[in-house]
Amino acid sequence: MNQDDGHAPESKLIEQRLQKLDAIRDLGHTPYPYSFDVTHLSSDVIDQFEKLEASEDEVAVAGRLMVTRGHGKAAFADLSDRKGRLQIYIKLDVVGADAFDLWKLLDIGDFIGVRGPVFKTRMGQISIQVKTLELLTKSVRPLPVPKEEVKDGERIVHDAFSDKELRYRRRYLDLALNADVQDVFRKRSAIVSAVRAFLDSRDFLEVETPVLQTLYGGASARPFVTHHNTLDMQLYLRISDELYLKRLIVGGLERVYEIGKDFRNEGVDRTHNPEFSMLEVYQAYADYHDMMDLAETMYAEVATQVTGSPVLTYQGQEIDLSPPWPRIPMLEAIAQYGDIDVANASDADLEGACKRLGADLDPGTERGILINELFELCVEPKLIQPTFITDYPLAVSPLAKKHRDNPELTERFEIFVNGWEAGNAFSELNDPVDQRERFEHQMSLRDKGDDEAQVLDEDYLRAMEYGMPPTGGLGVGIGRMVMLMTDSPSIRDVILFPHMRPEEG
RNA sequence: GGGCCCGUAGCUCAGCGGUAGAGCAGUGCCCUUUUAAGGCAUUGGUCGAAGGUUCAAAUCCUUCCGGGCUCACCA
């Protein structure tokens, strides 16, 4: 939709603007100059107004023309820069005839630079009295600018640019026209910076590991497959960083983390995008208890730094990230929320319970998977406040160490907030013999048709054979963290360019 | 993949059986402190696509394309 075929009405608007471009050149102006020396941002002018007015110093401000209010031989306009909006006032007497002729050829969406002293209008509006005007970029495609008014200090937007598809596809417009969208992505950046600062201050080393991998692993998911031409070989886009980061622990780096993209060839919904940012942290000589301490402290500190408080409101629901968070073993959680005594239930009982809750299971599904299924059905959606669920069944945790008190469980936890899985961690399995058995079991599942079962990685096993110290590992989805801290209902709202089907189907 | 809903001018929307309308943007004229500036005039649409029903379809039916929400699948 909205394709220009050269005859669409939009192209008439573009044609008009291209004609103005010629007219601007005829007046001797360059519509696409190279730079402009900005002395002040819009917010500087407002913050330092008293001083600037008293000194009568000229300021130079650049920005995008968002709205104009013409008055014959004068005009008001609002300029938008990265810090906000500022009114400018252009008067024929002051700018001169040449500049005013240029002004008349400008459109909403053009970038301009202005210089002049600041003043307040009769209505008390801080403005720049434009003495010189420069066109910095001519916009030839009409910008769908909404109308704004300020009433009782509140900014009211009329006819906002709200088509969700267009907002995601043309994110540049969304950013240019919807101020709160810029705020979300500034916050995302602040969150990632805060995470880095938190880990750096604890002597973790940030590293980068391969995205293109000959084998994929570290999670249960289907990968994207690609091909290397010169080597003529199949490669996968990573589904996690885990197996490479643990090789670095073998190498003695002891504390490492990576923030990067993972790719999973799965469905797309409110909390899933095919490529997404993941934080993984590995700490030698630590176990999953230590990783719980680290995770809750990190979440609370990052939230406090970015939003001012560890207590957030997400979609009307208050969420308190202050540590300590409850740590509930999975079987206890199922007893508590689902009222099912797993320890004294037969496999058939568990299968029956899952089916009653709507699960679609293959016959003969192993017990550990049934327990995990039961947990996801009856507990997960109820975990709104941050909670650690600990001690996962062995069957669903092929990279986690067996629980020190119960060999059918692992020392693994996941973080749940708002009913989502927000993190995953374990005491990392470093026994190479046990690890090989787990991989082999995964491969047998794969042979039975489970295309998400993990793949045996011989080099990873070799690394484990050389020896990895006891290690705690933690993975945290950055997108979900950002959703929570920016009160965004969809992961698409925190990804600048979320996955969309191509235009023209 | 299932269910519900949507796709009409550049943007935001109304029209829901008699062959298209508003506001904003655009264009022209007036206006040298306005702020959703204002006044007068005006351009602009094969109503997502293709079939069908009908004397007549933006409007009803079918299919397709794209999207939103939701359930399922999925970390």
Coordinates of C-alpha atoms (C1' of nucleotides) in Angstrom, one line a residue:
Chain A
M1 CA 0.0 0.0 0.0
N2 CA 0.9 3.6 -0.3
Q3 CA 3.2 3.0 -3.2
D4 CA 4.0 5.8 -5.5
D5 CA 3.3 4.9 -9.0
G6 CA 4.3 8.3 -10.4
H7 CA 0.6 9.2 -10.8
A8 CA -0.5 9.1 -7.1
P9 CA -1.6 12.4 -5.6
E10 CA 1.3 12.3 -3.2
S11 CA 3.6 12.6 -6.2
K12 CA 1.9 15.9 -7.1
L13 CA 2.9 17.1 -3.6
I14 CA 6.4 15.9 -4.3
E15 CA 6.4 17.5 -7.7
Q16 CA 5.4 20.9 -6.1
R17 CA 8.3 20.6 -3.7
L18 CA 10.7 19.7 -6.4
Q19 CA 9.7 22.9 -8.3
K20 CA 10.3 24.9 -5.1
L21 CA 13.7 23.3 -5.0
D22 CA 14.5 24.7 -8.5
A23 CA 13.1 28.1 -7.4
I24 CA 15.4 28.0 -4.3
R25 CA 18.4 27.3 -6.6
D26 CA 17.3 30.1 -8.9
L27 CA 17.5 32.5 -5.9
G28 CA 21.1 31.4 -5.4
H29 CA 20.7 29.1 -2.4
T30 CA 22.0 25.6 -1.9
P31 CA 19.2 23.3 -0.8
Y32 CA 21.6 20.7 0.5
P33 CA 24.6 22.5 2.1
Y34 CA 27.3 20.6 4.1
S35 CA 27.1 21.9 7.7
F36 CA 25.8 24.5 10.1
D37 CA 27.5 25.7 13.3
V38 CA 24.9 25.1 16.1
T39 CA 25.6 27.1 19.2
H40 CA 22.4 26.3 21.2
L41 CA 19.9 23.5 21.4
S42 CA 16.2 24.3 21.9
S43 CA 16.4 23.4 25.5
D44 CA 19.5 25.6 26.0
V45 CA 17.6 28.6 24.7
I46 CA 14.7 28.0 27.1
D47 CA 16.9 27.1 30.1
Q48 CA 19.3 30.1 29.6
F49 CA 16.7 32.5 28.4
E50 CA 17.2 35.3 31.0
K51 CA 20.9 35.4 30.5
L52 CA 20.7 35.2 26.7
E53 CA 18.1 38.0 26.6
A54 CA 20.1 40.3 28.8
S55 CA 23.3 39.8 26.9
E56 CA 21.5 40.2 23.5
D57 CA 23.9 37.5 22.2
E58 CA 22.8 35.8 19.1
V59 CA 22.2 32.1 19.1
A60 CA 22.4 29.6 16.2
V61 CA 19.9 26.9 16.3
A62 CA 19.1 24.1 13.7
G63 CA 16.2 21.8 13.4
R64 CA 13.2 20.6 11.4
L65 CA 10.4 22.9 10.6
M66 CA 7.3 21.4 12.2
V67 CA 4.6 24.0 11.9
T68 CA 4.4 27.5 10.5
R69 CA 2.0 30.3 11.4
G70 CA 2.2 33.0 8.6
H71 CA 1.2 36.6 9.1
G72 CA 1.8 38.2 5.7
K73 CA 5.2 39.9 6.0
A74 CA 6.1 37.9 9.1
A75 CA 5.8 34.4 10.4
F76 CA 6.1 32.2 13.4
A77 CA 7.3 28.6 13.2
D78 CA 8.4 25.8 15.5
L79 CA 11.8 24.2 15.0
S80 CA 12.3 20.7 16.4
D81 CA 15.7 19.4 17.5
R82 CA 16.8 16.5 19.6
K83 CA 16.0 18.3 22.8
G84 CA 12.5 19.6 21.9
R85 CA 10.9 22.5 20.1
L86 CA 11.6 26.1 19.9
Q87 CA 9.6 29.0 18.3
I88 CA 11.2 31.2 15.8
Y89 CA 10.0 34.5 14.5
I90 CA 10.8 35.7 11.0
K91 CA 10.0 39.2 10.0
L92 CA 10.7 40.7 6.6
D93 CA 12.1 43.9 8.1
V94 CA 14.7 42.0 10.1
V95 CA 15.8 39.1 7.8
G96 CA 15.6 41.1 4.6
A97 CA 13.9 40.5 1.3
D98 CA 16.2 37.7 0.1
A99 CA 15.8 35.6 3.2
F100 CA 12.1 36.2 3.2
D101 CA 11.8 35.0 -0.4
L102 CA 13.6 31.9 0.7
W103 CA 11.2 31.5 3.6
K104 CA 8.2 31.5 1.4
L105 CA 9.6 28.5 -0.5
L106 CA 10.1 26.4 2.6
D107 CA 7.8 23.6 3.7
I108 CA 7.1 21.7 6.9
G109 CA 9.7 19.0 7.2
D110 CA 12.6 21.1 5.9
F111 CA 15.7 21.4 8.0
I112 CA 16.8 25.0 8.6
G113 CA 19.4 26.9 10.6
V114 CA 18.6 30.3 12.1
R115 CA 20.7 32.9 13.9
G116 CA 19.4 35.8 16.0
P117 CA 18.8 37.1 19.5
V118 CA 16.1 35.6 21.8
F119 CA 13.0 37.4 23.0
K120 CA 9.6 36.8 24.5
T121 CA 6.5 37.5 22.5
R122 CA 3.5 39.5 23.8
M123 CA 2.0 36.1 24.8
G124 CA 5.2 35.3 26.8
Q125 CA 6.5 32.7 24.3
I126 CA 10.3 32.4 24.2
S127 CA 11.4 32.8 20.6
I128 CA 14.3 33.5 18.4
Q129 CA 14.2 36.8 16.4
V130 CA 15.6 35.4 13.1
K131 CA 18.3 37.6 11.6
T132 CA 19.7 35.1 9.2
L133 CA 18.0 32.0 7.8
E134 CA 19.7 29.1 6.0
L135 CA 18.0 26.1 4.4
L136 CA 19.9 23.0 5.5
T137 CA 17.9 20.3 3.8
K138 CA 14.9 20.6 1.5
S139 CA 12.3 17.9 2.3
V140 CA 10.6 16.8 -0.9
R141 CA 8.1 14.3 0.5
P142 CA 5.3 15.7 2.7
L143 CA 5.7 14.8 6.4
P144 CA 2.4 13.7 8.1
V145 CA 2.7 16.2 11.0
P146 CA 0.1 16.1 13.6
K147 CA -1.3 19.3 15.3
E148 CA -0.4 20.1 18.8
E149 CA -1.7 22.4 21.4
V150 CA -0.8 23.1 25.0
K151 CA -3.7 23.3 27.4
D152 CA -3.2 23.8 31.1
G153 CA 0.4 22.8 30.7
E154 CA -0.6 19.5 29.0
R155 CA 0.5 18.8 25.5
I156 CA -2.4 17.6 23.4
V157 CA -1.8 16.0 20.1
H158 CA -4.5 16.0 17.4
D159 CA -4.6 13.5 14.6
A160 CA -1.4 11.9 15.7
F161 CA 0.6 9.8 13.2
S162 CA -0.8 6.5 14.6
D163 CA -0.9 3.9 11.9
K164 CA 1.0 1.1 13.6
E165 CA 2.3 -0.5 10.5
L166 CA 3.6 2.7 9.1
R167 CA 5.1 3.7 12.4
Y168 CA 7.2 0.5 12.5
R169 CA 8.0 0.4 8.8
R170 CA 8.9 4.1 8.6
R171 CA 10.4 4.4 12.1
Y172 CA 12.1 7.6 11.0
L173 CA 8.7 9.2 10.8
D174 CA 7.6 7.8 14.1
L175 CA 10.7 9.2 15.7
A176 CA 10.3 12.5 14.0
L177 CA 6.7 13.0 14.9
N178 CA 6.0 11.1 18.1
A179 CA 8.1 12.6 20.9
D180 CA 7.5 9.7 23.4
V181 CA 9.0 7.3 20.9
Q182 CA 12.4 9.0 21.1
D183 CA 12.1 8.8 24.9
V184 CA 11.7 5.1 24.8
F185 CA 14.9 4.6 22.7
R186 CA 16.9 7.0 24.8
K187 CA 15.8 5.0 27.8
R188 CA 16.8 1.8 26.0
S189 CA 20.2 3.2 25.5
A190 CA 20.4 4.3 29.1
I191 CA 19.4 0.8 30.3
V192 CA 22.1 -0.9 28.2
S193 CA 24.7 1.6 29.5
A194 CA 23.6 1.0 33.1
V195 CA 23.9 -2.7 32.6
R196 CA 27.4 -2.3 31.2
A197 CA 28.4 0.0 34.0
F198 CA 27.0 -2.4 36.6
L199 CA 29.0 -5.3 35.2
D200 CA 32.2 -3.4 34.4
S201 CA 32.3 -2.1 38.0
R202 CA 32.3 -5.8 39.2
D203 CA 35.3 -6.5 36.9
F204 CA 33.4 -8.4 34.2
L205 CA 35.0 -8.2 30.8
E206 CA 32.8 -7.4 27.8
V207 CA 33.5 -9.7 24.8
E208 CA 32.2 -10.5 21.4
T209 CA 31.7 -14.1 20.1
P210 CA 30.6 -15.3 16.7
V211 CA 27.2 -14.7 15.3
L212 CA 27.9 -17.0 12.4
Q213 CA 28.4 -20.5 13.8
T214 CA 29.0 -23.9 12.2
L215 CA 27.0 -25.4 15.0
Y216 CA 24.4 -23.6 17.1
G217 CA 23.6 -24.3 20.7
G218 CA 23.0 -23.0 24.2
A219 CA 19.2 -22.9 23.9
S220 CA 16.3 -24.9 22.6
A221 CA 15.2 -23.2 19.4
R222 CA 15.3 -23.6 15.7
P223 CA 18.0 -21.5 14.0
F224 CA 18.3 -19.4 10.8
V225 CA 20.4 -21.2 8.3
T226 CA 22.7 -19.4 5.9
H227 CA 25.5 -20.2 3.5
H228 CA 29.2 -19.1 3.1
N229 CA 29.9 -18.9 -0.6
T230 CA 33.7 -19.2 -0.7
L231 CA 33.9 -21.9 1.8
D232 CA 30.8 -23.4 0.4
M233 CA 29.4 -24.4 3.8
Q234 CA 26.3 -24.1 5.8
L235 CA 26.3 -21.7 8.7
Y236 CA 23.8 -20.8 11.4
L237 CA 23.0 -17.5 13.0
R238 CA 23.5 -18.0 16.7
I239 CA 20.6 -18.8 19.0
S240 CA 22.6 -18.0 22.1
D241 CA 26.2 -16.9 23.1
E242 CA 26.5 -19.5 25.8
L243 CA 28.8 -22.2 24.5
Y244 CA 31.4 -19.6 23.3
L245 CA 31.3 -17.6 26.5
K246 CA 32.0 -20.7 28.6
R247 CA 35.0 -21.5 26.4
L248 CA 36.3 -18.1 27.6
I249 CA 35.9 -19.3 31.2
V250 CA 37.9 -22.3 30.3
G251 CA 40.5 -19.9 28.9
G252 CA 40.7 -18.2 32.3
L253 CA 38.9 -14.9 31.7
E254 CA 36.8 -15.7 34.8
R255 CA 34.2 -13.0 34.4
V256 CA 32.8 -12.2 31.0
Y257 CA 29.6 -10.8 29.5
E258 CA 28.2 -10.2 26.0
I259 CA 25.3 -8.0 24.9
G260 CA 24.4 -9.0 21.4
K261 CA 21.8 -10.3 19.0
D262 CA 20.5 -13.8 19.0
F263 CA 18.3 -15.2 16.2
R264 CA 15.5 -17.7 16.6
N265 CA 13.5 -19.0 13.8
E266 CA 10.1 -18.9 15.5
G267 CA 6.9 -17.1 15.7
V268 CA 6.5 -13.3 16.1
D269 CA 4.3 -11.9 18.8
R270 CA 4.1 -9.2 21.5
T271 CA 7.1 -10.5 23.3
H272 CA 9.1 -12.2 20.5
N273 CA 11.1 -10.8 17.6
P274 CA 13.2 -13.1 15.4
E275 CA 16.3 -11.2 16.3
F276 CA 16.6 -9.9 19.8
S277 CA 19.2 -8.5 22.2
M278 CA 20.4 -10.8 24.9
L279 CA 22.8 -10.3 27.8
E280 CA 24.8 -13.3 29.0
V281 CA 27.1 -13.2 32.0
Y282 CA 29.4 -15.9 33.2
Q283 CA 31.3 -15.8 36.6
A284 CA 33.8 -18.4 37.6
Y285 CA 33.7 -19.8 41.1
A286 CA 30.0 -18.8 41.4
D287 CA 26.9 -20.9 41.5
Y288 CA 23.3 -20.2 40.8
H289 CA 22.7 -18.6 44.2
D290 CA 25.3 -16.0 43.4
M291 CA 23.7 -15.4 40.0
M292 CA 20.4 -14.7 41.8
D293 CA 22.1 -12.1 43.9
L294 CA 23.6 -10.6 40.9
A295 CA 20.4 -10.6 38.8
E296 CA 18.2 -9.0 41.4
T297 CA 20.8 -6.4 42.3
M298 CA 21.4 -5.6 38.6
Y299 CA 17.7 -5.3 37.8
A300 CA 17.0 -3.0 40.8
E301 CA 20.1 -0.8 40.2
V302 CA 19.4 -0.4 36.5
A303 CA 15.8 0.5 37.1
T304 CA 16.7 3.0 39.8
Q305 CA 19.3 4.6 37.6
V306 CA 17.0 4.9 34.5
T307 CA 13.6 5.5 36.0
G308 CA 14.6 6.9 39.4
S309 CA 13.0 4.0 41.4
P310 CA 13.1 0.2 41.7
V311 CA 9.3 0.4 41.7
L312 CA 7.8 0.5 38.3
T313 CA 4.3 0.7 36.8
Y314 CA 3.8 -1.6 33.9
Q315 CA 0.5 -1.2 32.1
G316 CA -1.2 -0.1 35.3
Q317 CA 0.4 -2.8 37.4
E318 CA 2.9 -1.8 40.1
I319 CA 6.1 -4.0 40.0
D320 CA 8.6 -3.7 42.7
L321 CA 12.1 -4.8 41.7
S322 CA 13.7 -4.2 45.1
P323 CA 15.7 -7.2 46.2
P324 CA 15.5 -9.8 47.6
W325 CA 13.0 -11.5 45.3
P326 CA 11.2 -14.7 46.4
R327 CA 13.1 -17.9 45.4
I328 CA 10.7 -20.7 44.9
P329 CA 11.6 -24.2 43.8
M330 CA 9.6 -25.2 40.8
L331 CA 7.9 -28.1 42.5
E332 CA 6.8 -25.9 45.4
A333 CA 5.5 -23.3 43.0
I334 CA 3.4 -26.0 41.3
A335 CA 2.1 -27.1 44.6
Q336 CA 1.4 -23.5 45.7
Y337 CA -0.2 -22.2 42.5
G338 CA -1.5 -25.3 40.8
D339 CA -2.3 -27.3 44.0
I340 CA -0.6 -30.4 42.5
D341 CA 1.8 -32.6 44.6
V342 CA 4.3 -33.5 41.9
A343 CA 6.5 -35.7 44.2
N344 CA 3.6 -38.1 44.8
A345 CA 2.1 -38.0 41.4
S346 CA 2.6 -40.7 38.7
D347 CA 3.7 -39.8 35.2
A348 CA 0.1 -40.6 34.1
D349 CA -1.2 -38.2 36.8
L350 CA 1.0 -35.4 35.5
E351 CA 0.1 -36.1 31.8
G352 CA -3.5 -36.0 32.8
A353 CA -3.1 -32.7 34.6
C354 CA -1.3 -31.2 31.6
K355 CA -4.0 -32.3 29.2
R356 CA -6.7 -30.9 31.5
L357 CA -4.9 -27.6 31.3
G358 CA -5.0 -27.7 27.5
A359 CA -1.5 -29.1 26.7
D360 CA -1.0 -31.0 23.5
L361 CA 1.6 -33.7 24.3
D362 CA 3.2 -36.6 22.5
P363 CA 2.5 -39.9 24.2
G364 CA 5.4 -41.1 26.4
T365 CA 6.7 -37.6 27.1
E366 CA 9.3 -37.8 29.8
R367 CA 8.5 -36.8 33.4
G368 CA 10.7 -33.8 33.5
I369 CA 9.1 -32.3 30.5
L370 CA 5.7 -32.9 31.9
I371 CA 6.6 -31.1 35.1
N372 CA 8.0 -28.1 33.2
E373 CA 4.8 -28.1 31.1
L374 CA 2.7 -28.1 34.2
F375 CA 4.7 -25.2 35.6
E376 CA 4.3 -23.1 32.4
L377 CA 0.5 -23.8 32.4
C378 CA -0.4 -23.2 35.9
V379 CA 2.3 -21.0 37.5
E380 CA 4.0 -18.8 34.9
P381 CA 1.2 -16.5 34.1
K382 CA 0.6 -15.8 37.8
L383 CA 4.2 -14.6 38.5
I384 CA 3.7 -10.8 38.2
Q385 CA 6.2 -9.6 40.8
P386 CA 9.8 -10.6 40.1
T387 CA 10.4 -14.1 41.2
F388 CA 13.1 -16.7 40.9
I389 CA 11.8 -20.2 40.1
T390 CA 14.6 -22.6 40.9
D391 CA 15.5 -26.3 40.5
Y392 CA 14.3 -27.2 37.1
P393 CA 13.9 -30.8 35.9
L394 CA 17.0 -32.4 34.4
A395 CA 15.2 -33.2 31.2
V396 CA 14.7 -29.5 30.2
S397 CA 18.1 -28.3 31.3
P398 CA 20.9 -30.0 29.3
L399 CA 23.5 -27.5 30.2
A400 CA 22.9 -27.1 33.9
K401 CA 24.6 -28.9 36.7
K402 CA 22.7 -31.5 38.6
H403 CA 21.2 -30.3 41.9
R404 CA 23.6 -31.0 44.7
D405 CA 20.7 -32.6 46.7
N406 CA 18.6 -34.2 44.0
P407 CA 20.0 -35.7 40.8
E408 CA 16.6 -35.4 39.0
L409 CA 16.8 -31.7 39.2
T410 CA 19.3 -29.1 38.2
E411 CA 20.7 -25.9 39.7
R412 CA 18.8 -23.7 37.4
F413 CA 16.5 -20.7 37.8
E414 CA 14.5 -18.5 35.7
I415 CA 13.4 -15.0 36.4
F416 CA 9.7 -14.2 36.0
V417 CA 8.2 -10.8 35.9
N418 CA 4.8 -9.8 34.7
G419 CA 4.2 -13.4 33.6
W420 CA 7.1 -13.4 31.2
E421 CA 10.4 -15.3 31.4
A422 CA 12.9 -12.5 31.9
G423 CA 16.1 -14.4 32.6
N424 CA 17.6 -17.9 32.7
A425 CA 20.6 -19.0 34.7
F426 CA 22.4 -22.0 36.2
S427 CA 25.3 -23.5 38.0
E428 CA 27.0 -24.4 34.7
L429 CA 27.5 -28.0 33.9
N430 CA 31.3 -28.5 33.7
D431 CA 31.5 -32.3 34.1
P432 CA 32.5 -33.4 30.5
V433 CA 31.2 -36.9 30.9
D434 CA 27.8 -35.8 32.2
Q435 CA 27.7 -33.1 29.5
R436 CA 28.3 -35.7 26.8
E437 CA 25.5 -37.9 28.0
R438 CA 23.2 -34.9 28.1
F439 CA 24.1 -34.0 24.5
E440 CA 23.6 -37.6 23.4
H441 CA 20.2 -37.6 25.0
Q442 CA 19.3 -34.4 23.2
M443 CA 20.5 -36.0 19.9
S444 CA 18.2 -38.9 20.6
L445 CA 15.3 -36.5 21.0
R446 CA 16.3 -34.9 17.7
D447 CA 16.2 -38.3 16.0
K448 CA 12.7 -38.7 17.3
G449 CA 11.7 -35.5 15.5
D450 CA 12.3 -32.7 18.1
D451 CA 13.9 -30.1 15.9
E452 CA 14.5 -27.8 18.9
A453 CA 16.7 -30.4 20.7
Q454 CA 20.3 -29.3 21.2
V455 CA 23.1 -30.4 18.9
L456 CA 26.2 -32.1 20.2
D457 CA 29.2 -29.8 20.0
E458 CA 32.5 -31.8 20.1
D459 CA 34.7 -28.8 20.5
Y460 CA 32.7 -27.6 23.4
L461 CA 33.0 -31.0 25.0
R462 CA 36.8 -30.9 24.4
A463 CA 36.9 -27.5 26.2
M464 CA 35.1 -29.0 29.1
E465 CA 37.5 -31.8 29.2
Y466 CA 40.4 -29.4 29.5
G467 CA 38.5 -28.1 32.5
M468 CA 36.1 -25.2 33.3
P469 CA 36.0 -24.0 36.9
P470 CA 32.7 -24.0 38.7
T471 CA 30.8 -21.2 37.0
G472 CA 27.5 -19.4 37.3
G473 CA 25.8 -18.2 34.1
L474 CA 23.0 -15.8 33.5
G475 CA 21.0 -14.7 30.5
V476 CA 18.7 -11.7 30.5
G477 CA 16.5 -10.6 27.6
I478 CA 17.3 -6.9 27.1
G479 CA 14.0 -6.3 25.2
R480 CA 11.8 -7.4 28.0
M481 CA 13.8 -5.4 30.5
V482 CA 13.3 -2.4 28.3
M483 CA 9.6 -3.1 27.9
L484 CA 9.2 -3.2 31.6
M485 CA 11.1 -0.1 32.3
T486 CA 9.5 2.0 29.5
D487 CA 6.0 0.6 30.1
S488 CA 5.9 -0.6 26.5
P489 CA 3.1 -3.1 25.7
S490 CA 4.9 -4.8 22.7
I491 CA 8.5 -5.7 22.0
R492 CA 8.1 -3.9 18.8
D493 CA 7.9 -0.7 20.7
V494 CA 11.4 -1.2 22.0
I495 CA 13.0 -2.4 18.8
L496 CA 13.8 0.4 16.3
F497 CA 13.1 -1.7 13.2
P498 CA 11.0 -4.7 14.3
H499 CA 10.6 -7.5 11.8
M500 CA 7.8 -6.9 9.3
R501 CA 6.8 -8.8 6.2
P502 CA 8.2 -7.0 3.1
E503 CA 6.0 -4.4 1.5
E504 CA 4.3 -5.5 -1.7
G505 CA 3.3 -9.1 -1.0
Chain B
rG1 C1' -2.1 -21.8 12.3
rG2 C1' -7.4 -20.4 14.9
rG3 C1' -10.8 -16.4 16.4
rC4 C1' -12.2 -11.1 16.3
rC5 C1' -11.4 -6.5 13.9
rC6 C1' -9.3 -3.0 10.2
rG7 C1' -7.6 -1.3 5.1
rU8 C1' -11.8 5.4 1.9
rA9 C1' -7.4 12.1 -0.2
rG10 C1' -0.2 12.9 2.0
rC11 C1' -2.1 12.3 7.7
rU12 C1' -6.5 11.5 11.1
rC13 C1' -11.3 9.9 10.2
rA14 C1' -16.9 9.9 8.6
rG15 C1' -20.0 7.5 4.9
rC16 C1' -22.1 1.2 5.0
rG17 C1' -26.9 -0.5 -1.6
rG18 C1' -28.1 4.9 -5.7
rU19 C1' -21.7 5.7 -8.7
rA20 C1' -17.5 9.9 -2.5
rG21 C1' -17.1 13.7 2.4
rA22 C1' -14.7 16.6 6.8
rG23 C1' -10.5 18.5 9.5
rC24 C1' -5.3 19.1 8.9
rA25 C1' -1.5 19.3 5.1
rG26 C1' -1.0 21.4 -0.2
rU27 C1' -2.2 25.7 -3.8
rG28 C1' -3.8 31.1 -4.5
rC29 C1' -5.1 35.8 -2.2
rC30 C1' -5.3 39.0 2.6
rC31 C1' -2.7 39.5 7.3
rU32 C1' 4.5 42.4 10.6
rU33 C1' 3.9 39.2 18.3
rU34 C1' 0.9 34.1 16.6
rU35 C1' 0.7 29.3 18.9
rA36 C1' -4.6 23.3 17.0
rA37 C1' -3.2 31.6 14.5
rG38 C1' -7.1 33.6 11.5
rG39 C1' -10.2 35.0 6.9
rC40 C1' -11.7 34.1 1.7
rA41 C1' -11.1 30.7 -2.4
rU42 C1' -9.3 26.1 -4.2
rU43 C1' -6.5 21.3 -5.9
rG44 C1' -6.6 16.4 -4.6
rG45 C1' -9.5 9.7 -4.4
rU46 C1' -9.7 3.3 -10.4
rC47 C1' -12.9 3.8 -1.6
rG48 C1' -6.2 -2.6 -0.5
rA49 C1' -6.7 -6.3 -5.1
rA50 C1' -9.5 -9.7 -8.0
rG51 C1' -14.0 -12.2 -8.9
rG52 C1' -19.4 -12.5 -7.9
rU53 C1' -24.7 -10.8 -6.6
rU54 C1' -27.6 -6.5 -8.3
rC55 C1' -30.8 -2.1 -12.9
rA56 C1' -27.0 0.1 -9.5
rA57 C1' -21.5 -1.8 -4.9
rA58 C1' -16.9 2.1 -0.9
rU59 C1' -21.3 -0.2 1.0
rC60 C1' -23.6 -7.3 0.3
rC61 C1' -20.9 -12.3 -0.8
rU62 C1' -16.2 -15.1 -2.0
rU63 C1' -11.1 -15.4 -2.5
rC64 C1' -6.4 -13.1 -2.1
rC65 C1' -2.8 -9.3 -0.1
rG66 C1' -1.4 -6.3 4.0
rG67 C1' -2.1 -4.9 9.1
rG68 C1' -3.9 -4.8 14.4
rC69 C1' -5.6 -7.4 18.8
rU70 C1' -6.0 -12.2 20.8
rC71 C1' -5.3 -17.6 21.5
rA72 C1' -2.0 -21.5 20.2
rC73 C1' 3.1 -22.6 19.0
rC74 C1' 7.6 -20.7 20.7
rA75 C1' 12.4 -18.9 25.3

